[in-house]
Amino acid sequence: MKFAIGMRNIKTALAVFICLFISQTFHLEYPFYAVIATIIAMENSVTNSYTVGKNRVMGTIVGASCGFLFALIDPYSAVFSALGIIVVIYVCNLLKWNKAISIASIVFLAIMLNLRPGESPLFYGMNRMLDTLIGISVAVMVNYLVFPPKHERQMERRRKILRRHLTQLTHELLRQGGGVHISALKQDMSELEKVYETYTSEFHLNRKKRTMMEHLEEEIDIYHNTYSHMRQLRLLTDEPSIEAEPKLDVQFTSSRPLTSHGEDLLMIYRYHVRCILQELQHLGLMLPRKIAPPLNLHPEAPQPLQRESGQKDNGS
């Protein structure tokens, strides 16, 4: 277990401090709303902070507008509060602001239920929008200026983990002719893609970094292709022999005679092995020295498989 305090934790605390300092300096009546906005908007990237903040601003506008109108009729009313929620959700859906529905509903109910006697609903709603803007602005600026997220370092770490596991599992799978679980690679690819998508969404990507991300995208495609061929090998080697299956009365039409099960299996197996080796070469990873036949290959079929002469070991 890790007990270290993360940078996002520290930046959230700093953003809260700045919001409270601004609220006290300008004598804002409800600093709570600014603090809530800055906590919600503090995300793992500057772009995500901006996106969450934008959704909150849009929701605040809808909620404050509807709250102002319904509060003019009858604040504190359960009936009008329920009707207002219907209107708020309908307007957000109409504007396709689906992610703003929750905050819009909260702001609407805050105006309807927290409005003090004699207080202007328009003034109250405008203050809520101001609080939200302050909180979001602070979160985005802190996230951008104070130790911005190091996505390059995270991507390289995830990439090294994936390449190491891919090399290890591929060598085991080809040396044994199957029988190796490769599901961990899918999780590794998912983690790398998650960091990649977060980084590519950032505002400040220059031309050089965009070129680097294009190369990484091509590399991710190769990982997926390799995993797909490895999975096919698993399906081939995990299947029971056709001779052991009950025969079905099915007729096939083919331009060539069907070979034996062992020959067909070996031919398909060779194809996927060749594809895997080619993908490993593209990635610059070490190729296995020996390749075993598939585990469920018929005993009469040819045995050891050898790498093609044109394929050489590469350094990882």
PDB file of N, CA and C in Angstrom, residues 103 166 171 208 229 240:
ATOM      1  N   ILE A 103     -25.516  19.006 -11.781  1.00  0.00           N
ATOM      2  CA  ILE A 103     -25.206  20.290 -11.155  1.00  0.00           C
ATOM      3  C   ILE A 103     -26.324  21.297 -11.405  1.00  0.00           C
ATOM      4  N   LEU A 166       4.651  -8.353 -22.941  1.00  0.00           N
ATOM      5  CA  LEU A 166       4.421  -8.908 -24.276  1.00  0.00           C
ATOM      6  C   LEU A 166       5.555  -9.840 -24.674  1.00  0.00           C
ATOM      7  N   HIS A 171       7.102 -15.292 -25.768  1.00  0.00           N
ATOM      8  CA  HIS A 171       8.125 -16.346 -25.740  1.00  0.00           C
ATOM      9  C   HIS A 171       7.580 -17.613 -25.088  1.00  0.00           C
ATOM     10  N   LYS A 208       5.922  18.709 -32.374  1.00  0.00           N
ATOM     11  CA  LYS A 208       6.832  17.604 -32.112  1.00  0.00           C
ATOM     12  C   LYS A 208       6.153  16.527 -31.277  1.00  0.00           C
ATOM     13  N   HIS A 229      -3.338 -12.152 -32.675  1.00  0.00           N
ATOM     14  CA  HIS A 229      -2.742 -13.405 -33.174  1.00  0.00           C
ATOM     15  C   HIS A 229      -2.430 -14.352 -32.021  1.00  0.00           C
ATOM     16  N   PRO A 240     -10.371 -28.906 -28.324  1.00  0.00           N
ATOM     17  CA  PRO A 240     -10.171 -30.355 -28.384  1.00  0.00           C
ATOM     18  C   PRO A 240     -10.019 -30.799 -29.831  1.00  0.00           C
TER      19      PRO A 240
END
